[in-house]
CSV table of C-alpha atoms in Angstrom, one decimal:
chain,number,residue,atom,x,y,z
A,80,MET,CA,-69.8,-46.1,130.4
A,81,ILE,CA,-66.3,-47.1,131.4
A,82,ASN,CA,-64.8,-46.5,134.8
A,83,LEU,CA,-61.3,-47.5,136.0
A,84,GLN,CA,-60.4,-46.9,139.6
A,85,HIS,CA,-56.7,-47.1,140.7
A,86,VAL,CA,-56.1,-50.1,138.3
A,87,SER,CA,-52.7,-51.8,138.3
A,88,LYS,CA,-51.5,-54.9,136.5
A,89,VAL,CA,-48.3,-56.7,137.5
A,90,TYR,CA,-47.0,-59.7,135.5
A,91,ARG,CA,-45.0,-62.0,137.6
A,92,SER,CA,-42.0,-63.9,136.1
A,93,LYS,CA,-38.8,-65.5,137.3
A,94,HIS,CA,-36.9,-62.6,135.9
A,95,GLY,CA,-38.9,-60.1,138.1
A,96,ASP,CA,-42.2,-58.3,138.2
A,97,VAL,CA,-43.3,-56.2,135.2
A,98,ASN,CA,-45.6,-53.3,136.2
A,99,ALA,CA,-47.6,-53.0,132.9
A,100,VAL,CA,-50.3,-50.7,134.3
A,101,GLN,CA,-49.8,-48.5,137.3
A,102,ASP,CA,-52.6,-46.9,139.3
A,103,VAL,CA,-54.7,-45.8,136.3
A,104,THR,CA,-58.0,-44.0,137.0
A,105,LEU,CA,-60.1,-43.1,134.0
A,106,ALA,CA,-63.7,-42.3,133.3
A,107,ILE,CA,-64.9,-42.7,129.7
A,108,LYS,CA,-68.3,-41.3,128.8
A,109,LYS,CA,-71.1,-43.0,126.9
A,110,GLY,CA,-71.0,-42.3,123.2
A,111,GLU,CA,-67.5,-40.7,123.1
A,112,ILE,CA,-64.5,-41.7,121.1
A,113,PHE,CA,-61.6,-41.9,123.7
A,114,GLY,CA,-58.0,-42.3,122.5
A,115,ILE,CA,-55.2,-43.9,124.5
A,116,ILE,CA,-51.8,-43.0,123.0
A,117,GLY,CA,-48.3,-44.2,123.9
A,118,TYR,CA,-45.2,-45.7,122.5
A,119,SER,CA,-44.5,-49.5,122.6
A,120,GLY,CA,-44.3,-50.8,126.2
A,121,ALA,CA,-46.4,-47.9,127.6
A,122,GLY,CA,-49.1,-50.3,128.8
A,123,LYS,CA,-51.8,-49.6,126.2
A,124,SER,CA,-52.4,-53.2,125.2
A,125,SER,CA,-52.5,-54.4,128.8
A,126,LEU,CA,-55.0,-51.7,129.6
A,127,ILE,CA,-57.3,-52.7,126.8
A,128,ARG,CA,-57.1,-56.4,127.8
A,129,LEU,CA,-58.3,-55.3,131.2
A,130,LEU,CA,-61.3,-53.6,129.7
A,131,ASN,CA,-62.6,-56.8,128.0
A,132,GLY,CA,-61.7,-59.1,130.9
A,133,LEU,CA,-58.9,-61.0,129.1
A,134,GLU,CA,-56.8,-59.9,132.0
A,135,LYS,CA,-57.7,-59.3,135.6
A,136,PRO,CA,-56.2,-56.3,137.4
A,137,THR,CA,-53.7,-57.0,140.2
A,138,SER,CA,-55.5,-54.2,142.1
A,139,GLY,CA,-58.3,-51.7,141.4
A,140,THR,CA,-61.7,-52.0,139.7
A,141,VAL,CA,-62.8,-52.0,136.1
A,142,GLU,CA,-66.4,-51.2,135.2
A,143,VAL,CA,-67.8,-51.4,131.7
A,144,ALA,CA,-71.4,-50.9,130.7
A,145,GLY,CA,-72.6,-51.3,134.3
A,146,ARG,CA,-70.7,-54.5,135.0
A,147,THR,CA,-67.6,-54.8,137.2
A,148,ILE,CA,-65.5,-56.7,134.7
A,149,SER,CA,-62.6,-57.1,137.2
A,150,GLN,CA,-64.8,-59.2,139.6
A,151,ILE,CA,-67.0,-61.4,137.4
A,152,LYS,CA,-66.1,-64.7,135.6
A,153,GLY,CA,-67.7,-67.7,133.9
A,154,LYS,CA,-71.1,-67.1,132.3
A,155,LYS,CA,-71.4,-63.5,133.6
A,156,LEU,CA,-68.1,-62.6,132.0
A,157,ARG,CA,-69.1,-64.2,128.7
A,158,GLU,CA,-72.4,-62.2,128.8
A,159,ALA,CA,-70.5,-59.0,129.5
A,160,ARG,CA,-68.1,-59.6,126.6
A,161,GLN,CA,-71.0,-59.7,124.2
A,162,GLU,CA,-71.4,-56.0,124.9
A,163,ILE,CA,-67.7,-55.3,124.4
A,164,SER,CA,-66.3,-55.9,120.9
A,165,MET,CA,-62.8,-55.5,119.6
A,166,ILE,CA,-61.0,-54.9,116.3
A,167,PHE,CA,-57.3,-55.6,115.8
A,168,GLN,CA,-54.3,-54.4,113.8
A,169,HIS,CA,-54.0,-57.6,111.8
A,170,PHE,CA,-57.7,-58.1,111.3
A,171,ASN,CA,-57.9,-61.7,112.8
A,172,LEU,CA,-60.3,-62.9,110.1
A,173,LEU,CA,-61.2,-66.5,109.4
A,174,TRP,CA,-59.4,-67.1,106.1
A,175,SER,CA,-61.5,-70.1,105.0
A,176,ARG,CA,-64.8,-68.1,105.4
A,177,THR,CA,-66.3,-65.5,103.1
A,178,VAL,CA,-67.0,-61.9,104.1
A,179,ARG,CA,-70.6,-62.8,104.9
A,180,ASP,CA,-69.6,-65.9,107.0
A,181,ASN,CA,-66.9,-63.9,108.9
A,182,ILE,CA,-69.5,-61.3,109.9
A,183,ALA,CA,-72.0,-64.0,110.8
A,184,PHE,CA,-69.6,-66.0,113.0
A,185,PRO,CA,-70.3,-64.2,116.4
A,186,LEU,CA,-74.0,-64.5,115.7
A,187,GLU,CA,-73.7,-68.2,115.1
A,188,ILE,CA,-71.8,-68.5,118.5
A,189,ALA,CA,-74.6,-66.5,120.2
A,190,GLY,CA,-77.2,-68.9,118.8
A,191,VAL,CA,-79.0,-66.4,116.6
A,192,LYS,CA,-81.5,-68.0,114.2
A,193,LYS,CA,-80.5,-68.2,110.5
A,194,GLU,CA,-83.1,-65.8,109.1
A,195,LYS,CA,-82.4,-63.1,111.7
A,196,ARG,CA,-78.6,-63.7,111.3
A,197,LEU,CA,-78.7,-63.2,107.5
A,198,LYS,CA,-80.7,-60.0,107.9
A,199,ARG,CA,-78.2,-58.6,110.4
A,200,VAL,CA,-75.3,-59.5,108.2
A,201,ASP,CA,-76.9,-57.7,105.3
A,202,GLU,CA,-77.4,-54.6,107.5
A,203,LEU,CA,-73.7,-54.6,108.5
A,204,ILE,CA,-72.4,-55.2,105.0
A,205,LYS,CA,-74.2,-52.0,103.9
A,206,LEU,CA,-73.1,-50.1,107.0
A,207,VAL,CA,-69.4,-50.7,106.4
A,208,GLY,CA,-69.6,-50.3,102.6
A,209,LEU,CA,-68.9,-53.8,101.5
A,210,GLU,CA,-71.7,-54.3,99.0
A,211,GLY,CA,-70.6,-56.6,96.2
A,212,LYS,CA,-67.9,-58.3,98.4
A,213,GLU,CA,-70.2,-60.6,100.4
A,214,ASN,CA,-68.9,-63.8,98.8
A,215,ALA,CA,-65.2,-62.8,98.7
A,216,TYR,CA,-62.6,-64.4,100.9
A,217,PRO,CA,-60.1,-62.4,103.0
A,218,SER,CA,-57.3,-63.2,100.6
A,219,GLN,CA,-59.2,-61.3,97.8
A,220,LEU,CA,-59.6,-58.1,99.9
A,221,SER,CA,-57.5,-55.1,100.4
A,222,GLY,CA,-56.3,-54.1,103.9
A,223,GLY,CA,-59.0,-51.5,104.2
A,224,GLN,CA,-61.7,-54.0,103.2
A,225,LYS,CA,-60.4,-56.6,105.6
A,226,GLN,CA,-60.7,-54.0,108.4
A,227,ARG,CA,-64.2,-53.2,107.4
A,228,VAL,CA,-65.1,-56.9,107.7
A,229,GLY,CA,-63.5,-56.8,111.2
A,230,ILE,CA,-65.6,-53.8,112.1
A,231,ALA,CA,-68.8,-55.3,110.8
A,232,ARG,CA,-68.1,-58.6,112.7
A,233,ALA,CA,-67.4,-56.6,115.9
A,234,LEU,CA,-70.8,-54.8,115.6
A,235,ALA,CA,-72.7,-58.0,114.9
A,236,ASN,CA,-74.1,-58.4,118.5
A,237,ASN,CA,-74.9,-54.7,118.9
A,238,PRO,CA,-72.1,-54.0,121.5
A,239,LYS,CA,-72.1,-51.0,123.7
A,240,VAL,CA,-68.3,-50.6,123.6
A,241,LEU,CA,-65.9,-51.0,120.7
A,242,LEU,CA,-62.2,-51.5,121.5
A,243,CYS,CA,-59.7,-50.7,118.7
A,244,ASP,CA,-56.2,-52.0,119.3
A,245,GLU,CA,-53.9,-50.2,116.8
A,246,ALA,CA,-56.7,-50.8,114.2
A,247,THR,CA,-55.1,-48.6,111.5
A,248,SER,CA,-51.4,-49.3,112.1
A,249,ALA,CA,-51.1,-51.8,109.2
A,250,LEU,CA,-52.9,-49.5,106.7
A,251,ASP,CA,-51.6,-46.8,104.3
A,252,PRO,CA,-52.5,-43.1,105.2
A,253,GLN,CA,-55.4,-42.9,102.7
A,254,THR,CA,-57.0,-46.1,103.9
A,255,THR,CA,-56.4,-45.1,107.5
A,256,ASP,CA,-58.4,-42.0,106.9
A,257,SER,CA,-61.3,-43.9,105.4
A,258,ILE,CA,-61.4,-46.4,108.3
A,259,LEU,CA,-61.3,-43.5,110.8
A,260,GLY,CA,-64.1,-41.8,108.9
A,261,LEU,CA,-66.1,-45.0,109.1
A,262,LEU,CA,-65.6,-45.3,112.9
A,263,SER,CA,-66.6,-41.7,113.4
A,264,ASP,CA,-69.8,-42.3,111.3
A,265,ILE,CA,-70.6,-45.4,113.3
A,266,ASN,CA,-70.1,-43.5,116.5
A,267,GLU,CA,-72.5,-40.8,115.4
A,268,ARG,CA,-75.1,-43.2,114.0
A,269,LEU,CA,-75.2,-45.8,116.8
A,270,GLY,CA,-74.0,-43.7,119.8
A,271,LEU,CA,-71.3,-46.4,120.3
A,272,THR,CA,-68.6,-45.8,122.8
A,273,ILE,CA,-65.2,-46.3,121.1
A,274,VAL,CA,-61.8,-46.7,122.9
A,275,LEU,CA,-59.0,-46.3,120.4
A,276,ILE,CA,-55.4,-47.5,121.2
A,277,THR,CA,-52.7,-46.0,119.0
A,278,HIS,CA,-49.2,-44.6,118.8
A,279,GLU,CA,-50.1,-42.1,116.1
A,280,MET,CA,-51.3,-38.6,117.0
A,281,HIS,CA,-52.9,-38.2,113.6
A,282,VAL,CA,-55.4,-40.9,114.6
A,283,ILE,CA,-56.2,-39.1,117.8
A,284,ARG,CA,-56.5,-35.7,116.1
A,285,LYS,CA,-58.8,-37.1,113.4
A,286,ILE,CA,-61.7,-38.6,115.4
A,287,CYS,CA,-61.2,-38.6,119.2
A,288,HIS,CA,-63.0,-36.4,121.6
A,289,ARG,CA,-60.6,-36.9,124.5
A,290,VAL,CA,-57.2,-38.6,124.9
A,291,ALA,CA,-55.1,-40.1,127.6
A,292,VAL,CA,-51.3,-40.3,127.2
A,293,MET,CA,-49.6,-43.3,128.7
A,294,GLU,CA,-45.9,-43.8,129.6
A,295,ASN,CA,-44.4,-46.6,131.7
A,296,GLY,CA,-47.8,-48.0,132.6
A,297,ARG,CA,-49.2,-44.6,133.9
A,298,VAL,CA,-51.5,-42.0,132.5
A,299,VAL,CA,-49.3,-38.9,132.5
A,300,GLU,CA,-51.8,-36.6,130.8
A,301,GLU,CA,-55.5,-36.5,129.9
A,302,GLY,CA,-58.0,-34.1,128.4
A,303,ASP,CA,-60.0,-32.9,125.5
A,304,VAL,CA,-58.0,-33.4,122.3
A,305,LEU,CA,-58.1,-29.7,121.3
A,306,ASN,CA,-56.8,-28.6,124.7
A,307,VAL,CA,-54.1,-31.2,124.7
A,308,PHE,CA,-53.0,-30.0,121.2
A,309,ARG,CA,-53.1,-26.4,122.4
A,310,LYS,CA,-51.2,-26.8,125.7
A,311,PRO,CA,-49.5,-30.2,126.1
A,312,LYS,CA,-48.0,-30.4,129.6
A,313,GLU,CA,-45.8,-33.4,129.6
A,314,ASP,CA,-42.7,-33.9,127.4
A,315,MET,CA,-44.2,-37.2,126.1
A,316,THR,CA,-47.4,-35.4,125.0
A,317,LYS,CA,-45.4,-32.6,123.4
A,318,ARG,CA,-43.6,-35.2,121.2
A,319,PHE,CA,-46.9,-36.7,120.1
A,320,VAL,CA,-48.4,-33.4,119.3
A,321,GLN,CA,-45.3,-32.5,117.2
A,322,GLN,CA,-46.0,-35.6,115.0
A,323,VAL,CA,-48.9,-33.5,113.6
A,324,THR,CA,-47.9,-29.9,114.1
A,325,GLU,CA,-44.2,-30.0,113.6
A,326,PRO,CA,-43.0,-32.8,111.3
A,327,GLU,CA,-39.3,-33.4,110.7
A,328,GLU,CA,-39.3,-31.2,107.6
A,329,THR,CA,-40.5,-28.3,109.7
A,330,LYS,CA,-37.6,-28.8,112.1
A,331,GLU,CA,-35.1,-28.9,109.2
A,332,THR,CA,-36.5,-25.7,107.7
A,333,LEU,CA,-36.4,-23.9,111.0
A,334,LYS,CA,-32.9,-25.1,111.9
A,335,HIS,CA,-31.5,-24.0,108.5
A,336,PHE,CA,-33.3,-20.6,108.7
A,337,LEU,CA,-32.1,-19.8,112.2
A,338,GLU,CA,-28.5,-20.7,111.3
A,339,GLU,CA,-28.6,-18.4,108.2
A,340,THR,CA,-30.6,-15.4,109.7
A,341,LYS,CA,-29.0,-12.9,112.1
A,342,THR,CA,-31.7,-10.2,112.4
A,343,GLY,CA,-35.4,-10.1,113.4
A,344,GLN,CA,-37.4,-12.7,115.2
A,345,THR,CA,-38.6,-16.2,114.3
A,346,ILE,CA,-42.0,-16.7,115.9
A,347,GLN,CA,-44.3,-19.7,116.3
A,348,LEU,CA,-48.0,-18.8,116.2
A,349,THR,CA,-50.6,-21.1,117.6
A,350,PHE,CA,-54.2,-20.7,116.5
A,351,VAL,CA,-57.3,-22.4,118.0
A,352,GLY,CA,-60.8,-22.3,116.8
A,353,GLU,CA,-62.0,-19.1,115.1
A,354,ALA,CA,-58.5,-17.6,115.4
A,355,ALA,CA,-57.3,-20.0,112.7
A,356,GLU,CA,-59.6,-18.3,110.2
A,357,SER,CA,-58.5,-14.7,110.9
A,358,PRO,CA,-56.2,-12.8,108.3
A,359,LEU,CA,-53.6,-12.1,110.9
A,360,ILE,CA,-50.6,-11.8,108.6
A,361,THR,CA,-52.3,-9.3,106.4
A,362,GLN,CA,-53.1,-7.2,109.4
A,363,ILE,CA,-49.5,-7.3,110.6
A,364,ILE,CA,-48.1,-6.2,107.2
A,365,ARG,CA,-50.6,-3.3,107.0
A,366,LYS,CA,-50.2,-2.1,110.5
A,367,PHE,CA,-46.4,-2.4,111.2
A,368,ASP,CA,-43.3,-1.4,109.3
A,369,VAL,CA,-41.8,-4.9,109.2
A,370,GLU,CA,-41.1,-7.6,106.7
A,371,VAL,CA,-42.9,-10.9,107.3
A,372,ASN,CA,-41.6,-14.2,105.9
A,373,ILE,CA,-43.9,-17.3,106.2
A,374,LEU,CA,-41.6,-20.3,106.9
A,375,GLN,CA,-44.0,-23.2,107.5
A,376,GLY,CA,-47.6,-23.7,108.6
A,377,LYS,CA,-50.4,-26.2,109.0
A,378,ILE,CA,-54.0,-26.2,110.2
A,379,SER,CA,-55.5,-29.4,111.5
A,380,GLN,CA,-59.1,-30.2,112.3
A,381,THR,CA,-60.1,-31.9,115.5
A,382,GLN,CA,-63.6,-33.0,116.6
A,383,ASP,CA,-63.9,-29.8,118.6
A,384,GLY,CA,-62.4,-27.3,116.2
A,385,ALA,CA,-59.4,-26.2,114.2
A,386,TYR,CA,-55.8,-26.1,115.5
A,387,GLY,CA,-53.1,-24.3,113.6
A,388,SER,CA,-49.4,-23.7,113.9
A,389,LEU,CA,-47.6,-21.2,111.8
A,390,PHE,CA,-43.9,-20.2,111.8
A,391,ILE,CA,-43.0,-16.7,110.6
A,392,HIS,CA,-39.9,-14.5,110.6
A,393,VAL,CA,-40.4,-10.8,111.3
A,394,ASP,CA,-37.6,-8.4,110.4
A,395,GLY,CA,-37.4,-4.7,111.2
A,396,ASP,CA,-36.7,-2.3,114.1
A,397,ALA,CA,-36.4,-4.2,117.4
A,398,GLY,CA,-39.1,-2.1,119.0
A,399,GLU,CA,-41.5,-2.6,116.1
A,400,VAL,CA,-40.9,-6.4,116.1
A,401,SER,CA,-41.8,-6.4,119.8
A,402,ARG,CA,-45.0,-4.5,119.1
A,403,VAL,CA,-45.8,-7.2,116.5
A,404,VAL,CA,-45.5,-9.9,119.1
A,405,GLU,CA,-47.8,-8.0,121.5
A,406,PHE,CA,-50.3,-7.4,118.7
A,407,ILE,CA,-50.4,-11.1,117.9
A,408,LYS,CA,-51.1,-12.0,121.5
A,409,SER,CA,-53.9,-9.4,121.7
A,410,ARG,CA,-55.7,-11.4,118.9
A,411,GLN,CA,-56.0,-14.5,121.1
A,412,VAL,CA,-53.2,-16.1,119.2
A,413,GLU,CA,-50.3,-17.6,121.2
A,414,ALA,CA,-46.8,-16.4,120.1
A,415,GLU,CA,-43.5,-17.9,121.0
A,416,VAL,CA,-40.2,-16.5,119.9
A,417,ILE,CA,-38.0,-19.4,118.6
A,418,THR,CA,-34.3,-19.2,119.2
A,419,ASN,CA,-33.3,-22.8,118.6
A,420,VAL,CA,-34.8,-26.1,117.4
């Protein structure tokens, strides 16, 4: 559905060139939710502007839904953009128009007849859960409701691709989850390809099938979300994964515990898939002559299965503790002895 080949974007200025995107090659499949994550300045927003033709690449090719976006212009580009919609962090609604009129706006521009337009708007209002808000103005809506209007408007012309530029960054956690749930539902119902730009790993974990990590304009890591969670390769990726698996309170707990404890071993266990459901700690306590203290743990769900991280302290004879570590590894659970945080 989307194919980028050796794409670079350089912005020229009197203060020097800015290499916003550098030699990016990506293939995004039809019907998948693909996440692009990176901190500010990583090149995410420049990349998404290349996908909808708002920017032309300095080099390389951009293909979306069978069209070479990087090489077309004028009428052909306008036609292509009807198949590529976008939602934004700050909603970009028309404040003088009602919910119904905001959703209808792209249909008006496309010249859709009134009767057909009204029918489509009603379908979209139901799809995004805004029944009863049809005649409200944006100022009367919550942040989540505004984003639902934005999503409905983006879907008006039946696009093949939906681009989301930090679409949940302005929302509270509970509302973020509801919007992500809506996007996931739309993806399943309509088979819509979604490209989601974010700096939050929680968003990637929640709904994305695959993810690309950007740093300094380059894609430094790419893969299935569960695999990236399980074995992040780059330091940047590890920091993002830790947003979900090892929040600051985990680090504080471990640091304090390691400073106070002089015996035994502190171990990080990593569970993937069915291993997250097994009663491993119970088995260790029954099988070995050790004391087990659970320090911190969390299981997260991704689109492809569960991912869990558990920190435990095992105390006892050194040989027995070593046998515990080997036993854990034999159960397809990764075990890493933690010596510092």
